[in-house]
XYZ file of C-alpha atoms in Angstrom:
472
model
C -4.543 4.512 49.581
C -5.288 5.051 45.889
C -6.626 1.919 44.214
C -4.883 1.995 40.851
C -4.163 -0.915 38.542
C -1.478 0.924 36.638
C 0.625 4.109 36.838
C 1.283 5.985 33.614
C 4.123 8.517 33.542
C 4.920 11.077 30.872
C 8.565 11.461 29.862
C 8.648 14.932 31.471
C 7.346 13.652 34.812
C 9.728 10.685 34.673
C 12.675 13.084 34.678
C 11.716 14.727 37.987
C 13.694 12.022 39.813
C 16.397 9.630 38.616
C 16.421 5.837 38.721
C 18.738 5.639 41.746
C 16.432 7.868 43.805
C 13.255 6.104 42.646
C 14.558 2.649 43.567
C 16.232 3.720 46.810
C 13.116 5.375 48.264
C 10.637 3.271 46.238
C 8.764 6.293 44.931
C 7.323 7.338 41.554
C 6.256 10.896 40.602
C 2.520 11.645 40.385
C 2.494 15.405 39.820
C 5.000 18.266 39.907
C 3.495 21.715 40.421
C 6.808 23.523 40.981
C 7.191 23.808 44.741
C 5.118 20.723 45.554
C 6.001 17.254 44.331
C 3.430 14.482 44.701
C 4.915 11.002 44.819
C 3.332 7.569 44.637
C 4.628 5.410 47.479
C 3.744 2.109 49.109
C 2.239 2.365 52.605
C 5.265 1.135 54.583
C 7.483 3.839 53.059
C 5.072 6.751 53.546
C 6.924 7.946 56.649
C 7.784 11.420 57.831
C 11.505 10.568 57.913
C 11.567 9.602 54.226
C 9.495 12.672 53.353
C 12.008 14.944 55.102
C 14.967 13.278 53.348
C 13.363 13.753 49.958
C 12.461 17.377 50.692
C 16.061 18.054 51.630
C 17.364 16.257 48.523
C 14.915 17.705 46.000
C 14.268 21.126 47.512
C 10.489 20.726 47.241
C 7.582 19.991 49.567
C 6.782 16.276 49.286
C 3.239 14.904 49.339
C 2.833 11.134 49.429
C 0.023 9.261 47.659
C -0.158 5.649 48.817
C -0.706 2.895 46.252
C -0.606 -0.918 46.420
C 2.902 -2.349 46.482
C 2.414 -4.362 43.270
C 1.358 -1.250 41.342
C 4.374 0.720 42.553
C 6.827 -2.088 41.787
C 5.470 -2.377 38.251
C 5.938 1.358 37.672
C 9.486 1.302 39.068
C 10.589 -1.474 36.727
C 8.712 -0.098 33.726
C 9.834 3.537 33.941
C 13.074 3.399 35.933
C 14.951 0.532 34.354
C 18.137 0.189 36.336
C 20.973 -2.315 36.635
C 24.029 -2.166 38.819
C 27.231 -1.589 36.910
C 30.281 -1.548 39.138
C 33.947 -0.780 38.619
C 35.003 -3.644 40.829
C 33.609 -5.692 43.652
C 33.401 -2.864 46.192
C 33.974 0.339 44.277
C 30.286 1.332 44.042
C 28.337 2.412 40.993
C 30.089 4.052 38.066
C 27.268 6.605 37.712
C 27.628 9.363 40.276
C 26.045 12.762 40.837
C 29.226 14.750 40.231
C 29.636 13.554 36.634
C 28.125 15.425 33.713
C 24.779 14.565 32.206
C 26.314 13.168 29.001
C 28.609 10.714 30.760
C 25.826 9.625 33.124
C 23.593 9.104 30.101
C 26.189 6.944 28.350
C 26.814 4.867 31.465
C 23.083 4.409 32.011
C 22.666 3.215 28.415
C 25.558 0.769 28.771
C 24.302 -0.534 32.126
C 20.836 -1.407 30.815
C 22.139 -2.993 27.610
C 21.270 -0.279 25.098
C 22.980 -0.524 21.698
C 22.279 3.047 20.518
C 21.406 6.459 21.951
C 19.321 8.766 19.731
C 19.303 12.548 20.233
C 16.519 14.249 18.258
C 15.383 17.885 18.126
C 12.078 19.335 16.975
C 10.532 22.799 16.849
C 9.855 23.283 20.547
C 11.522 20.365 22.309
C 14.134 17.622 22.045
C 14.177 14.017 23.151
C 16.615 11.186 23.903
C 15.783 7.561 23.108
C 17.592 4.290 23.870
C 17.491 1.237 21.594
C 17.062 -1.835 23.792
C 16.619 -5.330 22.301
C 16.067 -3.761 18.895
C 13.319 -1.290 19.886
C 13.575 2.427 20.682
C 12.368 3.601 24.100
C 11.965 7.297 24.912
C 13.956 8.143 28.039
C 14.288 11.935 28.345
C 12.911 15.209 27.033
C 15.093 18.308 27.233
C 14.700 21.991 26.250
C 15.894 22.950 22.768
C 18.538 25.379 24.080
C 19.978 22.687 26.368
C 19.995 20.290 23.412
C 22.391 22.548 21.468
C 24.847 22.551 24.379
C 24.597 18.776 24.624
C 25.323 18.248 20.908
C 28.338 20.577 21.123
C 29.611 18.552 24.082
C 29.272 15.352 22.022
C 31.119 16.966 19.103
C 33.997 18.030 21.349
C 34.285 14.531 22.842
C 34.238 12.997 19.339
C 36.778 15.485 17.922
C 34.253 16.940 15.467
C 33.835 20.509 14.192
C 31.353 22.312 16.454
C 30.964 25.136 13.913
C 29.853 22.802 11.115
C 26.075 22.449 11.222
C 25.245 22.023 7.520
C 26.960 18.711 6.722
C 26.850 15.224 8.285
C 29.795 14.315 10.518
C 31.089 11.033 11.922
C 33.396 10.592 14.886
C 34.397 8.298 17.716
C 34.618 8.556 21.509
C 36.944 6.179 23.351
C 36.288 4.907 26.860
C 38.385 2.502 28.908
C 36.482 -0.675 27.988
C 34.249 0.387 25.099
C 34.026 2.842 22.218
C 31.220 4.973 20.816
C 30.618 5.719 17.148
C 29.022 9.149 16.709
C 26.929 10.093 13.665
C 25.541 13.624 13.288
C 22.939 14.523 10.670
C 21.538 18.036 9.954
C 17.708 18.093 10.147
C 15.009 20.781 9.887
C 15.291 22.014 13.481
C 18.893 21.106 14.295
C 21.277 18.171 14.314
C 20.147 14.625 15.021
C 22.828 12.532 16.689
C 23.123 8.771 17.098
C 25.714 7.185 19.374
C 26.438 3.475 18.797
C 27.991 1.714 21.800
C 30.726 -0.666 20.663
C 32.177 -3.201 23.080
C 35.806 -4.297 23.055
C 35.320 -7.537 24.949
C 35.535 -10.435 22.486
C 35.472 -13.245 25.044
C 31.787 -13.944 24.260
C 32.404 -14.250 20.501
C 32.212 -17.994 19.914
C 30.901 -19.285 16.598
C 29.299 -22.286 18.265
C 27.235 -19.907 20.429
C 25.852 -17.480 17.832
C 22.755 -19.592 17.126
C 23.513 -22.054 14.309
C 21.761 -25.394 14.510
C 24.141 -28.356 14.516
C 23.744 -29.174 10.809
C 24.040 -25.497 9.852
C 27.154 -25.147 12.003
C 28.821 -28.063 10.221
C 27.930 -26.716 6.759
C 29.109 -23.222 7.650
C 32.303 -24.642 9.137
C 33.082 -26.431 5.868
C 32.465 -23.210 3.897
C 34.853 -21.077 5.982
C 37.600 -23.709 6.124
C 38.133 -23.594 2.364
C 41.252 -21.758 1.222
C 39.374 -19.614 -1.275
C 35.851 -18.512 -2.224
C 33.259 -16.167 -0.757
C 30.980 -16.507 2.260
C 28.172 -13.925 2.337
C 25.905 -13.119 5.294
C 22.736 -11.152 4.603
C 20.161 -9.368 6.714
C 18.974 -5.892 7.689
C 20.825 -3.527 10.027
C 20.835 -4.892 13.568
C 20.337 -8.543 12.609
C 23.654 -9.723 14.064
C 25.636 -10.115 10.819
C 28.738 -8.399 12.191
C 28.734 -10.559 15.331
C 28.664 -13.701 13.165
C 31.557 -12.363 11.056
C 33.692 -11.519 14.104
C 33.028 -14.927 15.653
C 34.107 -16.478 12.338
C 37.318 -14.430 12.237
C 38.086 -15.331 15.836
C 37.789 -19.032 14.973
C 40.000 -18.699 11.869
C 42.626 -16.487 13.504
C 45.947 -18.237 14.066
C 49.655 -17.620 13.492
C 49.591 -19.339 10.094
C 47.131 -16.938 8.453
C 47.304 -13.303 7.404
C 43.829 -11.833 7.992
C 42.907 -8.286 6.910
C 39.603 -6.459 7.308
C 38.071 -3.171 6.214
C 35.124 -2.096 8.371
C 32.744 0.782 9.019
C 33.008 0.929 11.971
C 35.506 -1.392 13.670
C 33.172 -2.793 16.333
C 35.595 -5.173 18.051
C 39.363 -5.212 18.086
C 40.802 -8.679 17.503
C 44.424 -9.356 18.383
C 46.389 -10.793 15.464
C 44.055 -9.389 12.785
C 44.898 -6.320 10.689
C 41.809 -4.113 10.844
C 41.282 -1.018 8.672
C 38.681 1.690 9.339
C 36.799 2.855 6.246
C 37.344 6.567 5.445
C 35.377 7.432 2.335
C 35.990 11.192 2.694
C 39.679 10.647 1.831
C 39.088 7.911 -0.733
C 39.562 4.858 1.491
C 36.538 2.873 0.286
C 35.827 -0.850 0.370
C 36.995 -1.115 -3.238
C 40.247 0.845 -2.815
C 41.067 -1.008 0.407
C 40.474 -4.333 -1.298
C 42.902 -3.404 -4.104
C 45.544 -2.630 -1.475
C 44.787 -5.823 0.463
C 45.677 -7.951 -2.569
C 49.238 -6.573 -2.374
C 49.464 -7.474 1.331
C 49.689 -11.259 0.783
C 46.419 -12.025 2.641
C 44.921 -15.444 3.301
C 41.548 -14.182 4.503
C 39.857 -10.870 3.665
C 36.828 -9.506 5.496
C 34.804 -6.694 3.887
C 32.322 -5.046 6.210
C 29.732 -4.827 3.440
C 29.290 -5.303 -0.302
C 27.434 -2.129 -1.258
C 27.843 -1.882 -5.001
C 28.741 -3.779 -8.168
C 32.358 -2.600 -8.164
C 32.995 -3.981 -4.674
C 31.218 -7.226 -5.572
C 33.399 -7.689 -8.672
C 36.577 -7.006 -6.660
C 35.509 -9.563 -4.048
C 34.887 -12.161 -6.768
C 38.289 -11.407 -8.291
C 39.987 -11.798 -4.896
C 38.345 -15.164 -4.315
C 39.379 -16.365 -7.788
C 43.025 -15.597 -6.999
C 43.159 -17.874 -3.953
C 41.702 -15.837 -1.074
C 38.847 -16.549 1.316
C 36.534 -13.510 1.364
C 33.943 -12.900 4.081
C 31.374 -10.131 3.792
C 27.788 -8.991 4.367
C 25.117 -7.893 1.920
C 21.622 -6.438 2.337
C 19.100 -8.976 1.037
C 16.020 -10.642 2.541
C 17.107 -14.266 2.165
C 20.009 -16.559 1.358
C 18.570 -17.228 -2.119
C 18.045 -13.472 -2.541
C 21.791 -12.933 -2.111
C 22.510 -14.973 -5.238
C 19.881 -13.044 -7.205
C 21.334 -9.762 -5.924
C 24.790 -10.667 -7.238
C 23.262 -11.497 -10.622
C 21.498 -8.106 -10.633
C 24.858 -6.444 -9.891
C 26.172 -7.826 -13.157
C 28.264 -10.682 -11.773
C 28.279 -13.552 -14.334
C 26.401 -16.590 -13.025
C 29.439 -18.782 -13.781
C 31.635 -16.762 -11.401
C 28.989 -16.832 -8.652
C 28.683 -20.605 -8.937
C 32.467 -21.076 -8.874
C 33.284 -18.731 -5.970
C 30.328 -18.695 -3.525
C 31.012 -21.162 -0.700
C 27.843 -20.434 1.260
C 25.014 -17.909 1.440
C 23.648 -17.166 4.905
C 20.692 -15.033 5.975
C 19.977 -14.198 9.598
C 17.647 -12.313 11.908
C 17.464 -11.511 15.611
C 14.132 -12.118 17.325
C 13.131 -11.046 20.813
C 12.448 -13.910 23.215
C 9.346 -13.909 25.384
C 9.980 -13.492 29.092
C 9.743 -16.934 30.674
C 8.352 -15.502 33.903
C 5.233 -13.859 32.491
C 4.400 -15.036 28.960
C 0.783 -16.137 28.682
C -0.851 -18.632 26.356
C -3.614 -17.563 23.989
C -5.861 -19.672 21.698
C -5.075 -19.870 17.993
C -6.562 -17.073 15.872
C -6.078 -17.194 12.089
C -6.473 -13.406 11.896
C -3.174 -13.005 13.760
C -1.321 -14.360 10.715
C -0.703 -12.651 7.353
C -3.249 -13.245 4.599
C -2.242 -16.135 2.364
C 0.372 -17.531 4.777
C 0.446 -21.321 4.784
C 1.334 -22.691 8.190
C 3.737 -25.664 8.251
C 1.656 -27.232 11.025
C -1.560 -26.655 12.957
C -1.401 -24.838 16.277
C -3.848 -24.975 19.176
C -2.372 -21.788 20.592
C 0.771 -19.773 21.198
C 2.203 -17.320 23.690
C 1.988 -13.536 23.937
C 3.992 -10.981 25.962
C 2.504 -9.777 29.232
C 5.130 -7.944 31.310
C 6.612 -8.358 34.786
C 9.548 -7.037 36.882
C 11.927 -9.605 35.331
C 11.479 -8.068 31.845
C 10.823 -4.467 32.947
C 7.217 -4.950 31.820
C 8.173 -5.267 28.152
C 7.132 -8.915 27.905
C 10.471 -9.840 26.308
C 13.874 -10.783 27.665
C 16.898 -11.240 25.400
C 17.085 -12.138 21.714
C 17.782 -15.257 19.666
C 19.357 -15.561 16.214
C 17.835 -17.618 13.425
C 19.690 -18.613 10.258
C 18.919 -19.681 6.712
C 21.919 -21.320 5.061
C 22.426 -22.429 1.450
C 25.626 -24.461 0.887
C 26.945 -24.645 -2.661
C 26.134 -28.233 -3.570
C 26.603 -29.561 -7.124
C 22.846 -29.262 -7.691
C 22.691 -25.637 -6.583
C 25.773 -24.732 -8.620
C 24.056 -26.201 -11.694
C 20.862 -24.216 -11.010
C 22.849 -20.957 -10.687
C 24.565 -21.572 -14.025
C 21.410 -22.625 -15.873
C 18.705 -20.450 -14.260
C 20.454 -17.353 -12.829
C 17.300 -15.180 -13.113
C 14.932 -17.687 -11.518
C 16.913 -19.599 -8.922
C 14.250 -19.932 -6.230
C 11.740 -21.714 -8.464
C 14.324 -24.178 -9.788
C 16.144 -25.125 -6.613
C 15.149 -28.429 -5.028
C 17.480 -28.273 -2.033
C 15.510 -28.979 1.156
C 16.387 -26.133 3.519
C 14.441 -24.307 6.222
C 13.731 -20.659 5.430
C 13.827 -17.853 7.978
C 10.021 -17.960 8.083
C 10.117 -21.694 8.887
C 12.623 -21.115 11.689
C 10.554 -18.228 13.055
C 7.380 -20.351 13.032
C 9.187 -23.086 14.981
C 10.080 -20.542 17.675
C 6.435 -19.450 17.836
C 5.254 -23.056 18.089
C 7.609 -23.893 20.974
C 6.777 -20.729 22.926
C 10.086 -18.919 22.472
C 8.703 -15.824 20.737
C 5.419 -14.166 19.774
C 3.424 -13.813 16.556
C 4.012 -10.039 16.656
C 7.773 -10.579 16.598
C 7.774 -12.897 13.567
C 4.897 -11.370 11.562
C 7.131 -9.506 9.085
C 9.038 -12.719 8.278
C 5.803 -14.612 7.623
C 4.624 -11.923 5.186
C 7.642 -12.618 2.950
C 7.335 -16.408 3.219
């Protein structure tokens, strides 16, 4: 028996066997010399019968190397992340050997909760990465010539031009219960492709469950129940803005309201809401769609994003004429959204009169409750100049266990910063549009404050919130 504390696998060696095989036989590759495959195995499974089955399945001579059970289990969960995804109660796994590599890849990504699949090509090799809980994890390496075939297969499935390799292309692949948005970008050595997995199930979209604290939920509820005005949600890509918007629309959707949206892409389909897919290549932009919406007698308008001054001005105009407008904008904070509108050339008076609420949000990874470990306080872990709201004796760090696939994290939590338009804040916007933050006296918790609270109560780690503390 080899006395190892940890097994490290390269991406190439990981691909010698698949997750189903690794978990079924409880084996992990050690070395592949062509005709001979060395496999790590726990003692009780190092039998001649299992060796013969694997030799028949893989077409190679199998050599077992025994390791402690705990070491093997850790490697299985770390490198062969696998969850059962079944068609029904007794139909067996969706992923099967007779399906093509692309479909198996997509189903694997969906089964383990990946939001995006990245296909990237370089001079002498290509790789495939999955984004899981906000971070990219390298899953496969493939030869460059195979990569070209794979990209052409994706283009065919997405109804894209396989002969066009000089310009970016965007397409969509439809499955029975989910869709995939495909984005292709020409790079130095070939085309990089990103596939975004978009679910159709909206049963989980409940505004009360997205992460608002009780007081924030009440303030946000008052903002969206007004018959006119603008509600803006800010944050970087992947911060959960779209989920909050869809949950809001689902709450507001009833037979008495005409709701129209323009999105890029349409991530969920909501019955009773008129959804429009953005198509900039033919002139269907946020601005042109918004002009058309105003002739459709809408009550509520949702714009996927305010990207420029023209769209911002159209949204303001729509809210002034008796419509409730919901949208997102890329800023770092709720106060920053107001400053961004001022920078776009929107008069401070109009912002003060139309903005119902400004919301900023982030998604933070939660520490795994099964393995997180406490560590003493160390001031060097925090950004220089950061003032802590309270003293800490210690906090928790990620460790890694089978429950979290040895990442140290399990799931994510949303945090919100919300500025309602009180009389005081409206006055500050009108009088000090260029210096709002220094003149506002409203007592609200910033994103950094919320993040620190999660660190203090053991929900997340200092590494996960560090970037928020820098901007505090």
